[in-house]
JSON list of C-alpha atoms in Angstrom, two decimals:
[
{"chain": "A", "resi": 1, "resn": "UNK", "atom": "CA", "xyz": [14.22, -41.91, 52.63]},
{"chain": "A", "resi": 2, "resn": "UNK", "atom": "CA", "xyz": [12.06, -44.75, 51.31]},
{"chain": "A", "resi": 3, "resn": "UNK", "atom": "CA", "xyz": [9.03, -42.40, 51.45]},
{"chain": "A", "resi": 4, "resn": "UNK", "atom": "CA", "xyz": [10.83, -39.87, 49.22]},
{"chain": "A", "resi": 5, "resn": "UNK", "atom": "CA", "xyz": [11.72, -42.49, 46.62]},
{"chain": "A", "resi": 6, "resn": "UNK", "atom": "CA", "xyz": [8.17, -43.86, 46.55]},
{"chain": "A", "resi": 7, "resn": "UNK", "atom": "CA", "xyz": [6.74, -40.32, 46.24]},
{"chain": "A", "resi": 8, "resn": "UNK", "atom": "CA", "xyz": [9.18, -39.46, 43.45]},
{"chain": "A", "resi": 9, "resn": "UNK", "atom": "CA", "xyz": [8.34, -42.71, 41.65]},
{"chain": "A", "resi": 10, "resn": "UNK", "atom": "CA", "xyz": [4.58, -42.02, 41.91]},
{"chain": "A", "resi": 11, "resn": "UNK", "atom": "CA", "xyz": [5.03, -38.47, 40.64]},
{"chain": "A", "resi": 12, "resn": "UNK", "atom": "CA", "xyz": [7.11, -39.78, 37.73]},
{"chain": "A", "resi": 13, "resn": "UNK", "atom": "CA", "xyz": [4.37, -42.28, 36.78]},
{"chain": "A", "resi": 14, "resn": "UNK", "atom": "CA", "xyz": [1.63, -39.62, 37.02]},
{"chain": "A", "resi": 15, "resn": "UNK", "atom": "CA", "xyz": [3.64, -37.19, 34.86]},
{"chain": "A", "resi": 16, "resn": "UNK", "atom": "CA", "xyz": [4.36, -39.90, 32.29]},
{"chain": "A", "resi": 17, "resn": "UNK", "atom": "CA", "xyz": [0.63, -40.62, 32.02]},
{"chain": "A", "resi": 18, "resn": "UNK", "atom": "CA", "xyz": [-0.27, -36.90, 31.73]},
{"chain": "A", "resi": 19, "resn": "UNK", "atom": "CA", "xyz": [2.43, -36.23, 29.13]},
{"chain": "A", "resi": 20, "resn": "UNK", "atom": "CA", "xyz": [1.51, -39.42, 27.26]},
{"chain": "A", "resi": 21, "resn": "UNK", "atom": "CA", "xyz": [-2.16, -38.41, 27.09]},
{"chain": "A", "resi": 22, "resn": "UNK", "atom": "CA", "xyz": [-1.14, -34.94, 25.90]},
{"chain": "A", "resi": 23, "resn": "UNK", "atom": "CA", "xyz": [1.05, -36.41, 23.13]},
{"chain": "A", "resi": 24, "resn": "UNK", "atom": "CA", "xyz": [-1.76, -38.70, 21.96]},
{"chain": "A", "resi": 25, "resn": "UNK", "atom": "CA", "xyz": [-4.19, -35.76, 21.82]},
{"chain": "A", "resi": 26, "resn": "UNK", "atom": "CA", "xyz": [-1.72, -33.61, 19.85]},
{"chain": "A", "resi": 27, "resn": "UNK", "atom": "CA", "xyz": [-0.92, -36.47, 17.45]},
{"chain": "A", "resi": 28, "resn": "UNK", "atom": "CA", "xyz": [-4.59, -37.32, 16.89]},
{"chain": "A", "resi": 29, "resn": "UNK", "atom": "CA", "xyz": [-5.40, -33.63, 16.44]},
{"chain": "A", "resi": 30, "resn": "UNK", "atom": "CA", "xyz": [-2.71, -33.27, 13.78]},
{"chain": "A", "resi": 31, "resn": "UNK", "atom": "CA", "xyz": [-4.28, -36.08, 11.75]},
{"chain": "A", "resi": 32, "resn": "UNK", "atom": "CA", "xyz": [-7.45, -33.99, 11.40]},
{"chain": "A", "resi": 33, "resn": "UNK", "atom": "CA", "xyz": [-5.55, -31.20, 9.62]},
{"chain": "A", "resi": 34, "resn": "UNK", "atom": "CA", "xyz": [-5.55, -31.09, 5.79]},
{"chain": "A", "resi": 35, "resn": "UNK", "atom": "CA", "xyz": [-1.87, -32.13, 5.62]},
{"chain": "A", "resi": 36, "resn": "UNK", "atom": "CA", "xyz": [-2.32, -34.64, 8.48]},
{"chain": "A", "resi": 37, "resn": "UNK", "atom": "CA", "xyz": [0.53, -33.04, 10.42]},
{"chain": "A", "resi": 38, "resn": "UNK", "atom": "CA", "xyz": [3.02, -33.47, 7.60]},
{"chain": "A", "resi": 39, "resn": "UNK", "atom": "CA", "xyz": [4.75, -30.87, 5.47]},
{"chain": "A", "resi": 40, "resn": "UNK", "atom": "CA", "xyz": [2.81, -29.54, 2.51]},
{"chain": "A", "resi": 41, "resn": "UNK", "atom": "CA", "xyz": [4.98, -30.45, -0.47]},
{"chain": "A", "resi": 42, "resn": "UNK", "atom": "CA", "xyz": [4.41, -28.74, -3.82]},
{"chain": "A", "resi": 43, "resn": "UNK", "atom": "CA", "xyz": [6.05, -30.00, -6.99]},
{"chain": "A", "resi": 44, "resn": "UNK", "atom": "CA", "xyz": [6.47, -27.21, -9.54]},
{"chain": "A", "resi": 45, "resn": "UNK", "atom": "CA", "xyz": [8.58, -27.26, -12.70]},
{"chain": "A", "resi": 46, "resn": "UNK", "atom": "CA", "xyz": [10.34, -30.42, -11.58]},
{"chain": "A", "resi": 47, "resn": "UNK", "atom": "CA", "xyz": [11.34, -28.99, -8.18]},
{"chain": "A", "resi": 48, "resn": "UNK", "atom": "CA", "xyz": [10.06, -29.87, -4.74]},
{"chain": "A", "resi": 49, "resn": "UNK", "atom": "CA", "xyz": [9.06, -27.00, -2.42]},
{"chain": "A", "resi": 50, "resn": "UNK", "atom": "CA", "xyz": [7.77, -26.98, 1.14]},
{"chain": "A", "resi": 51, "resn": "UNK", "atom": "CA", "xyz": [4.82, -24.59, 1.37]},
{"chain": "A", "resi": 52, "resn": "UNK", "atom": "CA", "xyz": [5.07, -24.27, 5.15]},
{"chain": "A", "resi": 53, "resn": "UNK", "atom": "CA", "xyz": [8.64, -22.91, 5.06]},
{"chain": "A", "resi": 54, "resn": "UNK", "atom": "CA", "xyz": [9.51, -19.46, 3.74]},
{"chain": "A", "resi": 55, "resn": "UNK", "atom": "CA", "xyz": [11.23, -19.34, 0.36]},
{"chain": "A", "resi": 56, "resn": "UNK", "atom": "CA", "xyz": [13.48, -16.64, -1.03]},
{"chain": "A", "resi": 57, "resn": "UNK", "atom": "CA", "xyz": [12.33, -14.95, -4.22]},
{"chain": "A", "resi": 58, "resn": "UNK", "atom": "CA", "xyz": [14.89, -12.46, -5.54]},
{"chain": "A", "resi": 59, "resn": "UNK", "atom": "CA", "xyz": [13.44, -11.65, -8.96]},
{"chain": "A", "resi": 60, "resn": "UNK", "atom": "CA", "xyz": [11.36, -8.48, -9.25]},
{"chain": "A", "resi": 61, "resn": "UNK", "atom": "CA", "xyz": [8.83, -10.56, -11.21]},
{"chain": "A", "resi": 62, "resn": "UNK", "atom": "CA", "xyz": [7.81, -12.38, -8.03]},
{"chain": "A", "resi": 63, "resn": "UNK", "atom": "CA", "xyz": [6.19, -11.45, -4.75]},
{"chain": "A", "resi": 64, "resn": "UNK", "atom": "CA", "xyz": [8.71, -11.33, -1.93]},
{"chain": "A", "resi": 65, "resn": "UNK", "atom": "CA", "xyz": [8.01, -12.81, 1.49]},
{"chain": "A", "resi": 66, "resn": "UNK", "atom": "CA", "xyz": [9.28, -11.86, 4.90]},
{"chain": "A", "resi": 67, "resn": "UNK", "atom": "CA", "xyz": [13.02, -11.42, 5.30]},
{"chain": "A", "resi": 68, "resn": "UNK", "atom": "CA", "xyz": [14.75, -14.29, 7.06]},
{"chain": "A", "resi": 69, "resn": "UNK", "atom": "CA", "xyz": [17.16, -13.97, 9.96]},
{"chain": "A", "resi": 70, "resn": "UNK", "atom": "CA", "xyz": [18.62, -17.36, 8.96]},
{"chain": "A", "resi": 71, "resn": "UNK", "atom": "CA", "xyz": [18.76, -16.92, 5.17]},
{"chain": "A", "resi": 72, "resn": "UNK", "atom": "CA", "xyz": [15.80, -19.32, 4.73]},
{"chain": "A", "resi": 73, "resn": "UNK", "atom": "CA", "xyz": [17.78, -22.25, 6.15]},
{"chain": "A", "resi": 74, "resn": "UNK", "atom": "CA", "xyz": [15.21, -24.52, 7.81]},
{"chain": "A", "resi": 75, "resn": "UNK", "atom": "CA", "xyz": [17.95, -26.39, 9.67]},
{"chain": "A", "resi": 76, "resn": "UNK", "atom": "CA", "xyz": [18.77, -23.25, 11.63]},
{"chain": "A", "resi": 77, "resn": "UNK", "atom": "CA", "xyz": [15.39, -21.74, 12.44]},
{"chain": "A", "resi": 78, "resn": "UNK", "atom": "CA", "xyz": [15.82, -18.67, 14.64]},
{"chain": "A", "resi": 79, "resn": "UNK", "atom": "CA", "xyz": [15.06, -15.01, 15.02]},
{"chain": "A", "resi": 80, "resn": "UNK", "atom": "CA", "xyz": [17.69, -12.29, 15.24]},
{"chain": "A", "resi": 81, "resn": "UNK", "atom": "CA", "xyz": [16.94, -11.51, 18.92]},
{"chain": "A", "resi": 82, "resn": "UNK", "atom": "CA", "xyz": [17.57, -7.85, 18.19]},
{"chain": "A", "resi": 83, "resn": "UNK", "atom": "CA", "xyz": [15.03, -5.32, 19.37]},
{"chain": "A", "resi": 84, "resn": "UNK", "atom": "CA", "xyz": [13.99, -1.83, 18.31]},
{"chain": "A", "resi": 85, "resn": "UNK", "atom": "CA", "xyz": [16.65, -0.23, 20.52]},
{"chain": "A", "resi": 86, "resn": "UNK", "atom": "CA", "xyz": [19.48, -2.08, 18.72]},
{"chain": "A", "resi": 87, "resn": "UNK", "atom": "CA", "xyz": [21.28, 0.26, 16.31]},
{"chain": "A", "resi": 88, "resn": "UNK", "atom": "CA", "xyz": [22.39, -2.57, 13.98]},
{"chain": "A", "resi": 89, "resn": "UNK", "atom": "CA", "xyz": [18.83, -3.88, 13.79]},
{"chain": "A", "resi": 90, "resn": "UNK", "atom": "CA", "xyz": [17.45, -0.44, 12.97]},
{"chain": "A", "resi": 91, "resn": "UNK", "atom": "CA", "xyz": [20.04, -0.02, 10.21]},
{"chain": "A", "resi": 92, "resn": "UNK", "atom": "CA", "xyz": [19.09, -3.42, 8.76]},
{"chain": "A", "resi": 93, "resn": "UNK", "atom": "CA", "xyz": [15.38, -2.55, 8.77]},
{"chain": "A", "resi": 94, "resn": "UNK", "atom": "CA", "xyz": [16.09, 0.85, 7.18]},
{"chain": "A", "resi": 95, "resn": "UNK", "atom": "CA", "xyz": [18.12, -0.84, 4.41]},
{"chain": "A", "resi": 96, "resn": "UNK", "atom": "CA", "xyz": [15.20, -3.19, 3.80]},
{"chain": "A", "resi": 97, "resn": "UNK", "atom": "CA", "xyz": [12.78, -0.26, 3.64]},
{"chain": "A", "resi": 98, "resn": "UNK", "atom": "CA", "xyz": [15.04, 1.57, 1.18]},
{"chain": "A", "resi": 99, "resn": "UNK", "atom": "CA", "xyz": [15.38, -1.54, -1.01]},
{"chain": "A", "resi": 100, "resn": "UNK", "atom": "CA", "xyz": [11.63, -2.16, -0.94]},
{"chain": "A", "resi": 101, "resn": "UNK", "atom": "CA", "xyz": [10.88, 1.43, -1.93]},
{"chain": "A", "resi": 102, "resn": "UNK", "atom": "CA", "xyz": [13.47, 1.25, -4.70]},
{"chain": "A", "resi": 103, "resn": "UNK", "atom": "CA", "xyz": [11.88, -1.95, -6.06]},
{"chain": "A", "resi": 104, "resn": "UNK", "atom": "CA", "xyz": [8.38, -0.46, -5.77]},
{"chain": "A", "resi": 105, "resn": "UNK", "atom": "CA", "xyz": [8.82, 3.23, -6.72]},
{"chain": "A", "resi": 106, "resn": "UNK", "atom": "CA", "xyz": [5.10, 3.70, -7.40]},
{"chain": "A", "resi": 107, "resn": "UNK", "atom": "CA", "xyz": [4.46, 2.93, -3.70]},
{"chain": "A", "resi": 108, "resn": "UNK", "atom": "CA", "xyz": [7.04, 5.44, -2.41]},
{"chain": "A", "resi": 109, "resn": "UNK", "atom": "CA", "xyz": [4.55, 7.38, -0.30]},
{"chain": "A", "resi": 110, "resn": "UNK", "atom": "CA", "xyz": [2.53, 4.36, 0.88]},
{"chain": "A", "resi": 111, "resn": "UNK", "atom": "CA", "xyz": [3.01, 2.89, 4.35]},
{"chain": "A", "resi": 112, "resn": "UNK", "atom": "CA", "xyz": [5.40, -0.07, 4.22]},
{"chain": "A", "resi": 113, "resn": "UNK", "atom": "CA", "xyz": [3.85, -3.27, 5.63]},
{"chain": "A", "resi": 114, "resn": "UNK", "atom": "CA", "xyz": [5.95, -4.30, 8.61]},
{"chain": "A", "resi": 115, "resn": "UNK", "atom": "CA", "xyz": [6.28, -7.95, 7.60]},
{"chain": "A", "resi": 116, "resn": "UNK", "atom": "CA", "xyz": [8.12, -6.98, 4.40]},
{"chain": "A", "resi": 117, "resn": "UNK", "atom": "CA", "xyz": [11.01, -5.45, 6.37]},
{"chain": "A", "resi": 118, "resn": "UNK", "atom": "CA", "xyz": [11.18, -7.48, 9.60]},
{"chain": "A", "resi": 119, "resn": "UNK", "atom": "CA", "xyz": [12.03, -11.16, 10.00]},
{"chain": "A", "resi": 120, "resn": "UNK", "atom": "CA", "xyz": [9.67, -13.44, 11.87]},
{"chain": "A", "resi": 121, "resn": "UNK", "atom": "CA", "xyz": [10.60, -15.19, 15.12]},
{"chain": "A", "resi": 122, "resn": "UNK", "atom": "CA", "xyz": [11.45, -18.40, 13.26]},
{"chain": "A", "resi": 123, "resn": "UNK", "atom": "CA", "xyz": [13.03, -16.65, 10.29]},
{"chain": "A", "resi": 124, "resn": "UNK", "atom": "CA", "xyz": [11.00, -18.98, 8.04]},
{"chain": "A", "resi": 125, "resn": "UNK", "atom": "CA", "xyz": [7.50, -17.49, 7.87]},
{"chain": "A", "resi": 126, "resn": "UNK", "atom": "CA", "xyz": [5.94, -18.55, 4.54]},
{"chain": "A", "resi": 127, "resn": "UNK", "atom": "CA", "xyz": [3.09, -16.02, 4.67]},
{"chain": "A", "resi": 128, "resn": "UNK", "atom": "CA", "xyz": [2.53, -12.31, 4.20]},
{"chain": "A", "resi": 129, "resn": "UNK", "atom": "CA", "xyz": [-0.52, -10.17, 4.76]},
{"chain": "A", "resi": 130, "resn": "UNK", "atom": "CA", "xyz": [-2.87, -9.08, 2.01]},
{"chain": "A", "resi": 131, "resn": "UNK", "atom": "CA", "xyz": [-1.47, -5.56, 2.47]},
{"chain": "A", "resi": 132, "resn": "UNK", "atom": "CA", "xyz": [2.06, -6.89, 1.91]},
{"chain": "A", "resi": 133, "resn": "UNK", "atom": "CA", "xyz": [1.00, -8.49, -1.37]},
{"chain": "A", "resi": 134, "resn": "UNK", "atom": "CA", "xyz": [-0.95, -5.44, -2.52]},
{"chain": "A", "resi": 135, "resn": "UNK", "atom": "CA", "xyz": [2.09, -3.25, -1.79]},
{"chain": "A", "resi": 136, "resn": "UNK", "atom": "CA", "xyz": [4.00, -5.28, -4.41]},
{"chain": "A", "resi": 137, "resn": "UNK", "atom": "CA", "xyz": [1.13, -5.65, -6.91]},
{"chain": "A", "resi": 138, "resn": "UNK", "atom": "CA", "xyz": [1.96, -2.65, -9.13]},
{"chain": "A", "resi": 139, "resn": "UNK", "atom": "CA", "xyz": [5.56, -3.80, -9.55]},
{"chain": "A", "resi": 140, "resn": "UNK", "atom": "CA", "xyz": [4.46, -7.32, -10.47]},
{"chain": "A", "resi": 141, "resn": "UNK", "atom": "CA", "xyz": [1.86, -6.03, -12.95]},
{"chain": "A", "resi": 142, "resn": "UNK", "atom": "CA", "xyz": [4.45, -3.79, -14.62]},
{"chain": "A", "resi": 143, "resn": "UNK", "atom": "CA", "xyz": [7.23, -6.42, -14.72]},
{"chain": "A", "resi": 144, "resn": "UNK", "atom": "CA", "xyz": [4.96, -9.15, -16.09]},
{"chain": "A", "resi": 145, "resn": "UNK", "atom": "CA", "xyz": [2.88, -6.88, -18.31]},
{"chain": "A", "resi": 146, "resn": "UNK", "atom": "CA", "xyz": [-0.33, -8.09, -16.64]},
{"chain": "A", "resi": 147, "resn": "UNK", "atom": "CA", "xyz": [-3.16, -5.79, -15.64]},
{"chain": "A", "resi": 148, "resn": "UNK", "atom": "CA", "xyz": [-3.17, -4.62, -12.03]},
{"chain": "A", "resi": 149, "resn": "UNK", "atom": "CA", "xyz": [-6.76, -5.85, -11.77]},
{"chain": "A", "resi": 150, "resn": "UNK", "atom": "CA", "xyz": [-5.65, -9.43, -12.60]},
{"chain": "A", "resi": 151, "resn": "UNK", "atom": "CA", "xyz": [-2.89, -9.27, -9.99]},
{"chain": "A", "resi": 152, "resn": "UNK", "atom": "CA", "xyz": [-5.27, -7.93, -7.34]},
{"chain": "A", "resi": 153, "resn": "UNK", "atom": "CA", "xyz": [-7.80, -10.66, -8.21]},
{"chain": "A", "resi": 154, "resn": "UNK", "atom": "CA", "xyz": [-5.06, -13.29, -7.87]},
{"chain": "A", "resi": 155, "resn": "UNK", "atom": "CA", "xyz": [-4.14, -11.88, -4.45]},
{"chain": "A", "resi": 156, "resn": "UNK", "atom": "CA", "xyz": [-7.79, -12.02, -3.42]},
{"chain": "A", "resi": 157, "resn": "UNK", "atom": "CA", "xyz": [-8.12, -15.65, -4.57]},
{"chain": "A", "resi": 158, "resn": "UNK", "atom": "CA", "xyz": [-4.92, -16.70, -2.75]},
{"chain": "A", "resi": 159, "resn": "UNK", "atom": "CA", "xyz": [-5.85, -14.98, 0.53]},
{"chain": "A", "resi": 160, "resn": "UNK", "atom": "CA", "xyz": [-6.56, -17.48, 3.31]},
{"chain": "A", "resi": 161, "resn": "UNK", "atom": "CA", "xyz": [-9.18, -16.14, 5.70]},
{"chain": "A", "resi": 162, "resn": "UNK", "atom": "CA", "xyz": [-8.90, -16.59, 9.49]},
{"chain": "A", "resi": 163, "resn": "UNK", "atom": "CA", "xyz": [-9.84, -20.00, 10.90]},
{"chain": "A", "resi": 164, "resn": "UNK", "atom": "CA", "xyz": [-13.60, -20.00, 11.47]},
{"chain": "A", "resi": 165, "resn": "UNK", "atom": "CA", "xyz": [-13.52, -16.30, 10.65]},
{"chain": "A", "resi": 166, "resn": "UNK", "atom": "CA", "xyz": [-12.14, -15.63, 14.14]},
{"chain": "A", "resi": 167, "resn": "UNK", "atom": "CA", "xyz": [-8.68, -17.02, 14.79]},
{"chain": "A", "resi": 168, "resn": "UNK", "atom": "CA", "xyz": [-5.64, -15.31, 13.33]},
{"chain": "A", "resi": 169, "resn": "UNK", "atom": "CA", "xyz": [-5.24, -12.79, 10.54]},
{"chain": "A", "resi": 170, "resn": "UNK", "atom": "CA", "xyz": [-5.86, -13.22, 6.83]},
{"chain": "A", "resi": 171, "resn": "UNK", "atom": "CA", "xyz": [-2.67, -14.37, 5.13]},
{"chain": "A", "resi": 172, "resn": "UNK", "atom": "CA", "xyz": [-1.20, -15.34, 1.78]},
{"chain": "A", "resi": 173, "resn": "UNK", "atom": "CA", "xyz": [1.33, -18.11, 1.22]},
{"chain": "A", "resi": 174, "resn": "UNK", "atom": "CA", "xyz": [4.01, -16.47, -0.93]},
{"chain": "A", "resi": 175, "resn": "UNK", "atom": "CA", "xyz": [5.08, -19.72, -2.64]},
{"chain": "A", "resi": 176, "resn": "UNK", "atom": "CA", "xyz": [1.52, -20.59, -3.68]},
{"chain": "A", "resi": 177, "resn": "UNK", "atom": "CA", "xyz": [0.91, -17.01, -4.81]},
{"chain": "A", "resi": 178, "resn": "UNK", "atom": "CA", "xyz": [4.03, -17.03, -7.00]},
{"chain": "A", "resi": 179, "resn": "UNK", "atom": "CA", "xyz": [3.16, -20.41, -8.51]},
{"chain": "A", "resi": 180, "resn": "UNK", "atom": "CA", "xyz": [-0.33, -19.12, -9.32]},
{"chain": "A", "resi": 181, "resn": "UNK", "atom": "CA", "xyz": [1.30, -15.98, -10.74]},
{"chain": "A", "resi": 182, "resn": "UNK", "atom": "CA", "xyz": [3.45, -18.14, -13.08]},
{"chain": "A", "resi": 183, "resn": "UNK", "atom": "CA", "xyz": [0.27, -19.82, -14.31]},
{"chain": "A", "resi": 184, "resn": "UNK", "atom": "CA", "xyz": [-1.45, -16.48, -15.03]},
{"chain": "A", "resi": 185, "resn": "UNK", "atom": "CA", "xyz": [-1.39, -15.17, -18.56]}
]
């Protein structure tokens, strides 16, 4: 029995060292990032926003992000866990498609970008694709009385390219895009 306890104790020490080294590497790696592993906080019009958490924009004058399965509540991050064979899920997605097409009638025949009608796994995704933003561009231009060319240029400026040109897709942070949109005349 003594051999088992000694073996278990040794294994525990080895695992503590391995996990400890891993945590130090992750912590040190986070300090290299632009936000140093902290939330990116944006102050706009006297309000504080977290750029790395999805925000809800209801007005037709703003770009809309991904739907949230948790109503954009960061304390309860979760997906819906409903798949494409779930009738309730399919009805929800169809309602979102219908609403999106109603808000963007000039895009009625265009393919709907999937991220505009499906929630992310966390329910808090702050980004959309360039296609998702372009899908909404005509509505924004019309509602704000700004040329479509200016809106498309703004989308292009706000698009974050893949890391090193290789890792991940191009994306646009919806909060930053809408703040830049407010500053556009």
